Amino acid sequence: MTDSNNLPGRKSKYPAPDTLFAFDERGTQLPVEFDDGGKSSGVESEDIGERIASPFDPSKIEVQTRTPTVSLLLNRIRRDTIDLAPDFQRRAGIWTAKAQSRLIESLLLRITLPTLYAAEVDEESWAIVDGVQRLSTIARFVDPAAIEAEPLRLTGLEYLTEFNGCSFADLPGRLQTRLEETELVVLLIRRGTPEEVKFNIFARINTGGRPLTRQELRHALIPGRARSFLYELANTEPFLSATSYSVSPERMSDREMCLRFLAFSLNSPESYASQDFDGFLRSAMHGINSLSPEELATLKGQFAHSMRAAERIFGAHAFRKRFPGYNRRSPVNKALFEIESVSLAAMLPDEVDLLEDRRSVVEEKFMELMDDPTFMGAVSAGTGDVGKVRHRFREMNRILQETLDA
């Protein structure tokens, strides 16, 4: 059996399960996010407390139902007018050959597949939001070169067992035609629909299987350099080491953490005023797409500096809550990741050295914050609230500065 924890860029095992959780003062286990295998992602689940600031104008919402054939969709893939987000880990390349073969068998048996969801990027291009795995499987079988994949040979079929071991070319012509002429249902959100409405619609309809996370939606709907840059940061040794190799990349929690660092590095916490935290992160992705290679290199250096500093000062408990009397290590907290990483990125090397020398003082002051209901609320519930964002950044900067001045 394959160990699902053996992921590229990660150590072969996450820490033992009992090191991934913490308990509050009542002994209640902190909630965590889960990956597709039902295992802890190593990240504390979060309530950002989002709300719709103003109602959407229904006239700006344009959704169409399309029924293209498999052949037409493959032509779009060949011409790069369908974006399958090739590094979209959770949706592409995770099914077994048997599972993929069963999907092909369903098409050959004329069993209707679930609806594909897509967003129109421009007049010709679509970004597939839900259905990447299904479409990738079809492409891998019919035209693997279109997605630069290994050809799929059918295996484990339930009904058409005589075709086990067959490739597309091995099928009778009538079955090849049946596949190519199969119509798939695509729900397409037109490009004139405002971005915030588009994200809201996908969040509402995203109910099949395991719903996409917000970062997976951002990844699917906002193409550009930000995608690969977040992947690069999440796979740097400083990040992996500072988070103790405990954050699973499957649901893109690691990339969201990196995005939050970048968002608050490019925009000061005091400038955050929208009450729309998801919109703030989407805007940051667009901003990253417009940066020059030199600017990206500078941000990457600042990120590495902050990760090393966090590990030196906070040790194994970097970016995690701590509770008096409980020594188990908590899951990574995204709000704490923001404030620790961004605050430390601004520190000079000699200041980091001094904070490391006085790490016992930092720990004492941090534990005082953990005992402050207002601060705990700012990193636990409604974390996208403007007041809570500013409060947690001010408090983290305060304890670091007081330590330096001691």
mmCIF file of C-alpha atoms in Angstrom:
data_model
loop_
_atom_site.group_PDB
_atom_site.id
_atom_site.type_symbol
_atom_site.label_atom_id
_atom_site.label_comp_id
_atom_site.label_asym_id
_atom_site.label_seq_id
_atom_site.Cartn_x
_atom_site.Cartn_y
_atom_site.Cartn_z
ATOM 1 C CA MET A 1 0.000 0.000 0.000
ATOM 2 C CA THR A 2 1.333 3.398 -0.960
ATOM 3 C CA ASP A 3 1.910 5.824 1.861
ATOM 4 C CA SER A 4 -0.017 8.991 0.998
ATOM 5 C CA ASN A 5 2.403 10.972 3.124
ATOM 6 C CA ASN A 6 5.237 10.350 0.681
ATOM 7 C CA LEU A 7 4.825 13.639 -1.156
ATOM 8 C CA PRO A 8 7.331 15.447 -3.380
ATOM 9 C CA GLY A 9 9.385 17.927 -1.415
ATOM 10 C CA ARG A 10 8.294 16.476 1.910
ATOM 11 C CA LYS A 11 9.919 14.053 4.318
ATOM 12 C CA SER A 12 8.445 10.583 3.966
ATOM 13 C CA LYS A 13 6.371 10.861 7.144
ATOM 14 C CA TYR A 14 4.558 13.621 8.967
ATOM 15 C CA PRO A 15 5.115 13.715 12.727
ATOM 16 C CA ALA A 16 3.196 11.127 14.704
ATOM 17 C CA PRO A 17 -0.519 11.980 14.977
ATOM 18 C CA ASP A 18 -0.331 12.856 18.670
ATOM 19 C CA THR A 19 2.131 15.654 17.887
ATOM 20 C CA LEU A 20 -0.220 17.325 15.444
ATOM 21 C CA PHE A 21 -2.886 18.374 17.907
ATOM 22 C CA ALA A 22 -3.238 20.667 20.883
ATOM 23 C CA PHE A 23 -5.878 21.076 23.513
ATOM 24 C CA ASP A 24 -7.358 24.215 24.932
ATOM 25 C CA GLU A 25 -7.640 24.920 28.634
ATOM 26 C CA ARG A 26 -10.718 22.649 28.814
ATOM 27 C CA GLY A 27 -8.847 19.766 27.205
ATOM 28 C CA THR A 28 -10.749 20.087 23.933
ATOM 29 C CA GLN A 29 -8.826 19.069 20.827
ATOM 30 C CA LEU A 30 -8.312 21.872 18.318
ATOM 31 C CA PRO A 31 -10.012 21.266 14.953
ATOM 32 C CA VAL A 32 -7.795 20.661 11.932
ATOM 33 C CA GLU A 33 -8.215 20.663 8.171
ATOM 34 C CA PHE A 34 -8.134 17.292 6.440
ATOM 35 C CA ASP A 35 -6.603 16.148 3.179
ATOM 36 C CA ASP A 36 -8.319 13.945 0.594
ATOM 37 C CA GLY A 37 -7.305 10.818 2.462
ATOM 38 C CA GLY A 38 -9.081 11.985 5.605
ATOM 39 C CA LYS A 39 -5.792 12.639 7.386
ATOM 40 C CA SER A 40 -4.805 15.750 9.252
ATOM 41 C CA SER A 41 -3.274 18.399 7.014
ATOM 42 C CA GLY A 42 -1.284 19.705 9.981
ATOM 43 C CA VAL A 43 -3.119 23.048 9.801
ATOM 44 C CA GLU A 44 -5.735 24.299 12.239
ATOM 45 C CA SER A 45 -9.115 24.851 10.592
ATOM 46 C CA GLU A 46 -10.108 28.481 10.448
ATOM 47 C CA ASP A 47 -13.200 30.644 10.553
ATOM 48 C CA ILE A 48 -12.418 33.892 8.736
ATOM 49 C CA GLY A 49 -15.930 35.202 9.330
ATOM 50 C CA GLU A 50 -16.574 36.421 5.810
ATOM 51 C CA ARG A 51 -19.768 38.166 4.908
ATOM 52 C CA ILE A 52 -21.208 39.710 1.747
ATOM 53 C CA ALA A 53 -20.678 43.449 2.108
ATOM 54 C CA SER A 54 -23.298 44.294 -0.524
ATOM 55 C CA PRO A 55 -25.765 42.171 -2.514
ATOM 56 C CA PHE A 56 -24.793 41.071 -5.999
ATOM 57 C CA ASP A 57 -26.482 42.614 -9.013
ATOM 58 C CA PRO A 58 -28.267 39.647 -10.668
ATOM 59 C CA SER A 59 -27.891 41.292 -14.076
ATOM 60 C CA LYS A 60 -24.109 40.851 -13.847
ATOM 61 C CA ILE A 61 -24.342 37.097 -13.312
ATOM 62 C CA GLU A 62 -24.115 35.167 -16.562
ATOM 63 C CA VAL A 63 -24.018 31.390 -16.425
ATOM 64 C CA GLN A 64 -24.430 29.179 -19.476
ATOM 65 C CA THR A 65 -24.821 25.446 -19.896
ATOM 66 C CA ARG A 66 -22.739 24.001 -22.729
ATOM 67 C CA THR A 67 -22.726 20.412 -24.015
ATOM 68 C CA PRO A 68 -19.501 20.031 -26.041
ATOM 69 C CA THR A 69 -18.416 16.634 -27.254
ATOM 70 C CA VAL A 70 -15.304 14.921 -25.948
ATOM 71 C CA SER A 71 -13.694 15.603 -29.333
ATOM 72 C CA LEU A 72 -14.349 19.354 -29.058
ATOM 73 C CA LEU A 73 -13.006 19.506 -25.500
ATOM 74 C CA LEU A 74 -9.849 17.670 -26.560
ATOM 75 C CA ASN A 75 -9.375 20.157 -29.386
ATOM 76 C CA ARG A 76 -9.550 22.959 -26.815
ATOM 77 C CA ILE A 77 -6.942 21.212 -24.675
ATOM 78 C CA ARG A 78 -4.637 20.816 -27.685
ATOM 79 C CA ARG A 79 -4.972 24.517 -28.497
ATOM 80 C CA ASP A 80 -4.422 25.497 -24.848
ATOM 81 C CA THR A 81 -7.843 27.130 -24.616
ATOM 82 C CA ILE A 82 -8.763 24.923 -21.658
ATOM 83 C CA ASP A 83 -6.694 25.469 -18.533
ATOM 84 C CA LEU A 84 -6.431 22.246 -16.562
ATOM 85 C CA ALA A 85 -4.073 23.883 -14.035
ATOM 86 C CA PRO A 86 -1.485 21.089 -14.411
ATOM 87 C CA ASP A 87 -0.056 21.487 -10.901
ATOM 88 C CA PHE A 88 -3.519 21.400 -9.349
ATOM 89 C CA GLN A 89 -2.484 18.429 -7.232
ATOM 90 C CA ARG A 90 -5.790 17.454 -5.723
ATOM 91 C CA ARG A 91 -7.689 17.269 -8.971
ATOM 92 C CA ALA A 92 -5.157 15.925 -11.461
ATOM 93 C CA GLY A 93 -3.260 12.661 -11.350
ATOM 94 C CA ILE A 94 -4.544 11.277 -8.047
ATOM 95 C CA TRP A 95 -6.920 8.604 -9.349
ATOM 96 C CA THR A 96 -5.594 5.081 -9.787
ATOM 97 C CA ALA A 97 -5.467 3.490 -13.234
ATOM 98 C CA LYS A 98 -8.432 1.338 -12.162
ATOM 99 C CA ALA A 99 -10.505 4.389 -11.180
ATOM 100 C CA GLN A 100 -9.638 6.119 -14.442
ATOM 101 C CA SER A 101 -10.512 2.993 -16.405
ATOM 102 C CA ARG A 102 -13.905 2.787 -14.697
ATOM 103 C CA LEU A 103 -14.632 6.362 -15.803
ATOM 104 C CA ILE A 104 -13.825 5.459 -19.416
ATOM 105 C CA GLU A 105 -16.023 2.379 -19.047
ATOM 106 C CA SER A 106 -18.890 4.597 -17.868
ATOM 107 C CA LEU A 107 -18.589 6.680 -21.039
ATOM 108 C CA LEU A 108 -18.536 3.568 -23.200
ATOM 109 C CA LEU A 109 -21.682 2.377 -21.394
ATOM 110 C CA ARG A 110 -23.301 5.790 -22.040
ATOM 111 C CA ILE A 111 -23.524 6.605 -18.340
ATOM 112 C CA THR A 112 -23.758 10.379 -17.865
ATOM 113 C CA LEU A 113 -20.861 11.967 -15.966
ATOM 114 C CA PRO A 114 -21.344 14.717 -13.355
ATOM 115 C CA THR A 115 -21.361 18.319 -14.571
ATOM 116 C CA LEU A 116 -18.038 20.053 -15.225
ATOM 117 C CA TYR A 117 -17.699 23.586 -13.852
ATOM 118 C CA ALA A 118 -15.662 26.172 -15.723
ATOM 119 C CA ALA A 119 -14.971 29.897 -15.796
ATOM 120 C CA GLU A 120 -14.460 31.826 -19.023
ATOM 121 C CA VAL A 121 -11.008 33.448 -18.860
ATOM 122 C CA ASP A 122 -11.337 35.332 -22.129
ATOM 123 C CA GLU A 123 -13.425 35.000 -25.262
ATOM 124 C CA GLU A 124 -11.876 31.626 -26.132
ATOM 125 C CA SER A 125 -10.322 30.192 -22.977
ATOM 126 C CA TRP A 126 -11.876 28.287 -20.072
ATOM 127 C CA ALA A 127 -10.459 27.442 -16.646
ATOM 128 C CA ILE A 128 -11.801 24.133 -15.342
ATOM 129 C CA VAL A 129 -12.700 24.542 -11.679
ATOM 130 C CA ASP A 130 -14.315 21.191 -10.942
ATOM 131 C CA GLY A 131 -13.768 18.242 -13.241
ATOM 132 C CA VAL A 132 -10.042 18.448 -13.866
ATOM 133 C CA GLN A 133 -9.553 14.788 -12.937
ATOM 134 C CA ARG A 134 -12.390 13.588 -15.186
ATOM 135 C CA LEU A 135 -11.216 15.622 -18.165
ATOM 136 C CA SER A 136 -7.564 14.676 -17.583
ATOM 137 C CA THR A 137 -8.533 11.000 -17.493
ATOM 138 C CA ILE A 138 -10.400 11.247 -20.801
ATOM 139 C CA ALA A 139 -7.475 13.083 -22.405
ATOM 140 C CA ARG A 140 -4.993 10.562 -21.042
ATOM 141 C CA PHE A 141 -6.938 7.732 -22.665
ATOM 142 C CA VAL A 142 -7.928 9.304 -25.992
ATOM 143 C CA ASP A 143 -4.949 11.613 -26.630
ATOM 144 C CA PRO A 144 -2.281 11.397 -23.888
ATOM 145 C CA ALA A 145 0.095 13.626 -25.872
ATOM 146 C CA ALA A 146 -2.350 16.510 -25.428
ATOM 147 C CA ILE A 147 -1.579 16.610 -21.697
ATOM 148 C CA GLU A 148 1.921 15.110 -21.894
ATOM 149 C CA ALA A 149 0.823 12.017 -19.955
ATOM 150 C CA GLU A 150 1.574 8.332 -20.109
ATOM 151 C CA PRO A 151 -1.065 6.466 -22.187
ATOM 152 C CA LEU A 152 -3.833 4.827 -20.183
ATOM 153 C CA ARG A 153 -4.528 1.137 -20.735
ATOM 154 C CA LEU A 154 -7.842 -0.025 -19.338
ATOM 155 C CA THR A 155 -7.761 -2.205 -16.265
ATOM 156 C CA GLY A 156 -10.201 -3.533 -13.699
ATOM 157 C CA LEU A 157 -13.288 -3.052 -15.880
ATOM 158 C CA GLU A 158 -16.534 -4.394 -14.414
ATOM 159 C CA TYR A 159 -18.657 -4.973 -17.530
ATOM 160 C CA LEU A 160 -16.534 -4.548 -20.645
ATOM 161 C CA THR A 161 -13.891 -6.946 -19.363
ATOM 162 C CA GLU A 162 -12.892 -7.996 -22.880
ATOM 163 C CA PHE A 163 -11.248 -4.562 -23.255
ATOM 164 C CA ASN A 164 -8.957 -4.855 -20.223
ATOM 165 C CA GLY A 165 -5.422 -4.021 -21.362
ATOM 166 C CA CYS A 166 -6.650 -1.985 -24.331
ATOM 167 C CA SER A 167 -5.568 1.512 -25.287
ATOM 168 C CA PHE A 168 -7.833 3.873 -27.241
ATOM 169 C CA ALA A 169 -6.290 2.685 -30.520
ATOM 170 C CA ASP A 170 -7.142 -0.924 -29.608
ATOM 171 C CA LEU A 171 -10.873 -0.236 -29.302
ATOM 172 C CA PRO A 172 -13.239 -1.044 -32.188
ATOM 173 C CA GLY A 173 -13.954 1.975 -34.376
ATOM 174 C CA ARG A 174 -17.567 2.183 -33.193
ATOM 175 C CA LEU A 175 -16.432 2.570 -29.565
ATOM 176 C CA GLN A 176 -13.809 5.144 -30.498
ATOM 177 C CA THR A 177 -16.533 7.144 -32.216
ATOM 178 C CA ARG A 178 -18.852 6.719 -29.240
ATOM 179 C CA LEU A 179 -16.220 8.198 -26.939
ATOM 180 C CA GLU A 180 -15.340 11.095 -29.207
ATOM 181 C CA GLU A 181 -19.002 12.018 -29.780
ATOM 182 C CA THR A 182 -20.038 11.767 -26.110
ATOM 183 C CA GLU A 183 -21.442 15.074 -24.894
ATOM 184 C CA LEU A 184 -20.371 16.374 -21.498
ATOM 185 C CA VAL A 185 -22.310 18.993 -19.570
ATOM 186 C CA VAL A 186 -20.275 22.108 -18.762
ATOM 187 C CA LEU A 187 -21.616 24.881 -16.535
ATOM 188 C CA LEU A 188 -19.737 27.946 -17.776
ATOM 189 C CA ILE A 189 -19.587 31.242 -15.896
ATOM 190 C CA ARG A 190 -19.026 33.964 -18.476
ATOM 191 C CA ARG A 191 -16.131 36.380 -18.137
ATOM 192 C CA GLY A 192 -18.399 39.426 -17.731
ATOM 193 C CA THR A 193 -19.401 38.132 -14.314
ATOM 194 C CA PRO A 194 -17.495 40.093 -11.611
ATOM 195 C CA GLU A 195 -14.718 38.099 -9.967
ATOM 196 C CA GLU A 196 -16.180 38.249 -6.461
ATOM 197 C CA VAL A 197 -19.508 36.982 -7.834
ATOM 198 C CA LYS A 198 -17.716 34.226 -9.750
ATOM 199 C CA PHE A 199 -15.980 32.995 -6.597
ATOM 200 C CA ASN A 200 -19.230 33.140 -4.638
ATOM 201 C CA ILE A 201 -21.048 31.106 -7.282
ATOM 202 C CA PHE A 202 -18.385 28.416 -7.319
ATOM 203 C CA ALA A 203 -18.387 28.284 -3.522
ATOM 204 C CA ARG A 204 -22.166 27.737 -3.609
ATOM 205 C CA ILE A 205 -22.210 25.038 -6.299
ATOM 206 C CA ASN A 206 -19.015 23.383 -5.094
ATOM 207 C CA THR A 207 -20.753 20.552 -3.259
ATOM 208 C CA GLY A 208 -19.824 17.413 -5.163
ATOM 209 C CA GLY A 209 -17.253 15.074 -3.616
ATOM 210 C CA ARG A 210 -14.905 16.973 -1.330
ATOM 211 C CA PRO A 211 -15.490 20.710 -1.935
ATOM 212 C CA LEU A 212 -12.592 22.789 -3.160
ATOM 213 C CA THR A 213 -10.819 24.945 -0.630
ATOM 214 C CA ARG A 214 -10.633 28.700 -1.167
ATOM 215 C CA GLN A 215 -7.006 28.420 -2.255
ATOM 216 C CA GLU A 216 -7.850 25.696 -4.745
ATOM 217 C CA LEU A 217 -10.511 28.008 -6.191
ATOM 218 C CA ARG A 218 -8.010 30.868 -6.399
ATOM 219 C CA HIS A 219 -5.522 28.567 -8.082
ATOM 220 C CA ALA A 220 -8.082 27.435 -10.648
ATOM 221 C CA LEU A 221 -9.535 30.867 -11.426
ATOM 222 C CA ILE A 222 -6.465 33.124 -11.296
ATOM 223 C CA PRO A 223 -3.840 31.857 -13.745
ATOM 224 C CA GLY A 224 -0.396 33.392 -13.966
ATOM 225 C CA ARG A 225 3.016 33.474 -12.309
ATOM 226 C CA ALA A 226 1.482 33.505 -8.810
ATOM 227 C CA ARG A 227 0.565 29.833 -9.156
ATOM 228 C CA SER A 228 4.105 28.599 -9.664
ATOM 229 C CA PHE A 229 5.609 31.172 -7.286
ATOM 230 C CA LEU A 230 3.443 29.997 -4.384
ATOM 231 C CA TYR A 231 4.403 26.416 -5.192
ATOM 232 C CA GLU A 232 8.088 27.395 -5.133
ATOM 233 C CA LEU A 233 7.800 29.098 -1.738
ATOM 234 C CA ALA A 234 5.853 26.197 -0.219
ATOM 235 C CA ASN A 235 8.601 23.787 -1.284
ATOM 236 C CA THR A 236 11.571 25.793 -0.045
ATOM 237 C CA GLU A 237 13.622 24.188 2.685
ATOM 238 C CA PRO A 238 13.195 27.154 5.092
ATOM 239 C CA PHE A 239 9.386 26.835 4.943
ATOM 240 C CA LEU A 240 9.401 23.050 5.236
ATOM 241 C CA SER A 241 11.799 23.174 8.171
ATOM 242 C CA ALA A 242 10.031 26.023 10.005
ATOM 243 C CA THR A 243 6.726 24.141 9.772
ATOM 244 C CA SER A 244 8.433 20.883 10.816
ATOM 245 C CA TYR A 245 7.429 19.197 7.536
ATOM 246 C CA SER A 246 3.963 18.861 9.040
ATOM 247 C CA VAL A 247 1.805 20.744 6.526
ATOM 248 C CA SER A 248 0.254 18.562 3.843
ATOM 249 C CA PRO A 249 0.270 20.187 0.383
ATOM 250 C CA GLU A 250 -2.775 18.289 -0.869
ATOM 251 C CA ARG A 251 -5.413 20.942 -0.129
ATOM 252 C CA MET A 252 -3.028 23.849 -0.846
ATOM 253 C CA SER A 253 -2.999 25.052 2.766
ATOM 254 C CA ASP A 254 0.758 25.502 2.410
ATOM 255 C CA ARG A 255 0.317 27.756 -0.627
ATOM 256 C CA GLU A 256 -2.369 29.793 1.118
ATOM 257 C CA MET A 257 -0.003 30.399 4.033
ATOM 258 C CA CYS A 258 2.660 31.628 1.603
ATOM 259 C CA LEU A 259 0.069 33.820 -0.112
ATOM 260 C CA ARG A 260 -0.875 35.407 3.208
ATOM 261 C CA PHE A 261 2.758 36.260 3.861
ATOM 262 C CA LEU A 262 3.002 37.881 0.441
ATOM 263 C CA ALA A 263 -0.317 39.702 0.783
ATOM 264 C CA PHE A 264 0.708 41.389 4.038
ATOM 265 C CA SER A 265 4.227 42.012 2.759
ATOM 266 C CA LEU A 266 2.870 43.850 -0.270
ATOM 267 C CA ASN A 267 0.141 45.619 1.747
ATOM 268 C CA SER A 268 0.597 46.725 5.346
ATOM 269 C CA PRO A 269 -1.861 45.241 7.868
ATOM 270 C CA GLU A 270 -3.064 48.765 8.643
ATOM 271 C CA SER A 271 -4.103 49.165 5.001
ATOM 272 C CA TYR A 272 -6.392 46.133 5.185
ATOM 273 C CA ALA A 273 -9.860 47.653 5.405
ATOM 274 C CA SER A 274 -12.166 45.695 3.109
ATOM 275 C CA GLN A 275 -13.608 43.116 5.551
ATOM 276 C CA ASP A 276 -13.352 40.753 2.559
ATOM 277 C CA PHE A 277 -10.347 38.610 3.408
ATOM 278 C CA ASP A 278 -10.813 36.270 0.463
ATOM 279 C CA GLY A 279 -10.945 39.265 -1.879
ATOM 280 C CA PHE A 280 -7.787 40.606 -0.250
ATOM 281 C CA LEU A 281 -5.969 37.351 -1.045
ATOM 282 C CA ARG A 282 -7.334 37.260 -4.594
ATOM 283 C CA SER A 283 -6.071 40.799 -5.122
ATOM 284 C CA ALA A 284 -2.665 39.715 -3.827
ATOM 285 C CA MET A 285 -2.506 36.902 -6.388
ATOM 286 C CA HIS A 286 -3.223 39.380 -9.166
ATOM 287 C CA GLY A 287 -0.542 41.660 -7.709
ATOM 288 C CA ILE A 288 2.022 38.854 -7.673
ATOM 289 C CA ASN A 289 1.253 38.168 -11.341
ATOM 290 C CA SER A 290 2.338 41.717 -12.182
ATOM 291 C CA LEU A 291 5.671 41.657 -10.300
ATOM 292 C CA SER A 292 9.020 41.587 -12.067
ATOM 293 C CA PRO A 293 11.458 38.682 -11.624
ATOM 294 C CA GLU A 294 13.633 40.953 -9.475
ATOM 295 C CA GLU A 295 10.715 41.827 -7.193
ATOM 296 C CA LEU A 296 9.777 38.168 -6.849
ATOM 297 C CA ALA A 297 13.372 37.281 -5.983
ATOM 298 C CA THR A 298 13.366 39.944 -3.250
ATOM 299 C CA LEU A 299 10.138 38.577 -1.771
ATOM 300 C CA LYS A 300 11.519 35.048 -1.885
ATOM 301 C CA GLY A 301 14.590 36.190 0.042
ATOM 302 C CA GLN A 302 12.441 37.957 2.652
ATOM 303 C CA PHE A 303 10.309 34.847 3.009
ATOM 304 C CA ALA A 304 13.333 32.606 3.575
ATOM 305 C CA HIS A 305 14.711 35.109 6.113
ATOM 306 C CA SER A 306 11.438 35.110 8.067
ATOM 307 C CA MET A 307 11.143 31.302 8.030
ATOM 308 C CA ARG A 308 14.661 30.851 9.411
ATOM 309 C CA ALA A 309 14.052 33.536 12.022
ATOM 310 C CA ALA A 310 10.776 31.941 13.139
ATOM 311 C CA GLU A 311 12.436 28.568 13.585
ATOM 312 C CA ARG A 312 15.327 30.079 15.545
ATOM 313 C CA ILE A 313 13.079 32.092 17.861
ATOM 314 C CA PHE A 314 9.953 29.940 18.258
ATOM 315 C CA GLY A 315 11.502 26.532 17.577
ATOM 316 C CA ALA A 316 9.148 23.587 17.054
ATOM 317 C CA HIS A 317 6.196 25.741 18.138
ATOM 318 C CA ALA A 318 6.576 28.324 15.351
ATOM 319 C CA PHE A 319 3.166 29.430 14.009
ATOM 320 C CA ARG A 320 1.310 27.348 16.608
ATOM 321 C CA LYS A 321 -0.825 28.037 19.646
ATOM 322 C CA ARG A 322 0.485 27.068 23.060
ATOM 323 C CA PHE A 323 -1.419 26.376 26.254
ATOM 324 C CA PRO A 324 -0.159 26.247 29.853
ATOM 325 C CA GLY A 325 0.103 22.679 31.083
ATOM 326 C CA TYR A 326 -0.109 21.114 27.623
ATOM 327 C CA ASN A 327 3.138 20.272 25.882
ATOM 328 C CA ARG A 328 1.694 18.648 22.778
ATOM 329 C CA ARG A 329 2.413 20.606 19.652
ATOM 330 C CA SER A 330 -0.565 22.338 18.063
ATOM 331 C CA PRO A 331 -1.351 22.297 14.338
ATOM 332 C CA VAL A 332 -0.094 25.305 12.408
ATOM 333 C CA ASN A 333 -2.396 28.311 12.801
ATOM 334 C CA LYS A 334 -2.718 30.450 9.652
ATOM 335 C CA ALA A 335 -3.292 33.712 11.523
ATOM 336 C CA LEU A 336 -0.206 33.112 13.664
ATOM 337 C CA PHE A 337 1.745 32.248 10.530
ATOM 338 C CA GLU A 338 0.812 35.640 9.086
ATOM 339 C CA ILE A 339 1.884 37.722 12.032
ATOM 340 C CA GLU A 340 5.047 35.836 12.934
ATOM 341 C CA SER A 341 6.341 35.561 9.376
ATOM 342 C CA VAL A 342 5.562 39.138 8.314
ATOM 343 C CA SER A 343 6.824 40.684 11.563
ATOM 344 C CA LEU A 344 10.086 38.731 11.452
ATOM 345 C CA ALA A 345 10.645 39.466 7.752
ATOM 346 C CA ALA A 346 11.109 43.120 8.726
ATOM 347 C CA MET A 347 13.758 42.331 11.358
ATOM 348 C CA LEU A 348 17.438 42.966 10.673
ATOM 349 C CA PRO A 349 19.865 40.047 11.122
ATOM 350 C CA ASP A 350 21.272 41.451 14.385
ATOM 351 C CA GLU A 351 17.722 41.900 15.700
ATOM 352 C CA VAL A 352 16.957 38.261 14.910
ATOM 353 C CA ASP A 353 20.155 37.268 16.740
ATOM 354 C CA LEU A 354 19.046 39.248 19.790
ATOM 355 C CA LEU A 355 15.527 37.773 19.724
ATOM 356 C CA GLU A 356 17.045 34.298 19.552
ATOM 357 C CA ASP A 357 19.251 35.080 22.565
ATOM 358 C CA ARG A 358 16.144 36.290 24.419
ATOM 359 C CA ARG A 359 13.796 33.587 23.164
ATOM 360 C CA SER A 360 12.721 32.769 26.732
ATOM 361 C CA VAL A 361 11.438 36.336 27.015
ATOM 362 C CA VAL A 362 9.614 36.006 23.693
ATOM 363 C CA GLU A 363 8.054 32.759 24.893
ATOM 364 C CA GLU A 364 6.899 34.329 28.156
ATOM 365 C CA LYS A 365 5.295 37.244 26.342
ATOM 366 C CA PHE A 366 3.733 34.931 23.762
ATOM 367 C CA MET A 367 2.173 32.792 26.503
ATOM 368 C CA GLU A 368 0.686 35.976 27.940
ATOM 369 C CA LEU A 369 -0.936 36.587 24.555
ATOM 370 C CA MET A 370 -2.288 33.040 24.592
ATOM 371 C CA ASP A 371 -3.977 33.907 27.889
ATOM 372 C CA ASP A 372 -5.540 37.070 26.442
ATOM 373 C CA PRO A 373 -9.121 36.356 25.219
ATOM 374 C CA THR A 374 -9.024 39.262 22.771
ATOM 375 C CA PHE A 375 -5.842 38.035 21.096
ATOM 376 C CA MET A 376 -7.023 34.417 21.095
ATOM 377 C CA GLY A 377 -10.209 35.538 19.408
ATOM 378 C CA ALA A 378 -8.167 37.397 16.800
ATOM 379 C CA VAL A 379 -6.364 34.192 15.770
ATOM 380 C CA SER A 380 -9.269 31.775 16.231
ATOM 381 C CA ALA A 381 -12.634 33.113 15.038
ATOM 382 C CA GLY A 382 -13.625 35.756 12.530
ATOM 383 C CA THR A 383 -9.963 36.093 11.626
ATOM 384 C CA GLY A 384 -10.771 38.125 8.507
ATOM 385 C CA ASP A 385 -12.293 40.937 10.572
ATOM 386 C CA VAL A 386 -10.424 44.218 10.045
ATOM 387 C CA GLY A 387 -10.093 44.941 13.750
ATOM 388 C CA LYS A 388 -8.840 41.437 14.525
ATOM 389 C CA VAL A 389 -6.278 41.504 11.710
ATOM 390 C CA ARG A 390 -4.833 44.794 12.921
ATOM 391 C CA HIS A 391 -4.959 43.754 16.573
ATOM 392 C CA ARG A 392 -3.005 40.523 16.126
ATOM 393 C CA PHE A 393 -0.316 42.240 14.054
ATOM 394 C CA ARG A 394 0.041 45.062 16.602
ATOM 395 C CA GLU A 395 0.355 42.606 19.478
ATOM 396 C CA MET A 396 2.981 40.463 17.767
ATOM 397 C CA ASN A 397 5.025 43.523 16.837
ATOM 398 C CA ARG A 398 4.663 44.785 20.405
ATOM 399 C CA ILE A 399 6.056 41.691 22.104
ATOM 400 C CA LEU A 400 8.959 41.456 19.652
ATOM 401 C CA GLN A 401 9.823 45.125 20.088
ATOM 402 C CA GLU A 402 9.534 44.927 23.896
ATOM 403 C CA THR A 403 11.898 41.949 23.838
ATOM 404 C CA LEU A 404 14.402 43.884 21.755
ATOM 405 C CA ASP A 405 14.144 46.870 24.110
ATOM 406 C CA ALA A 406 14.446 44.823 27.294
#
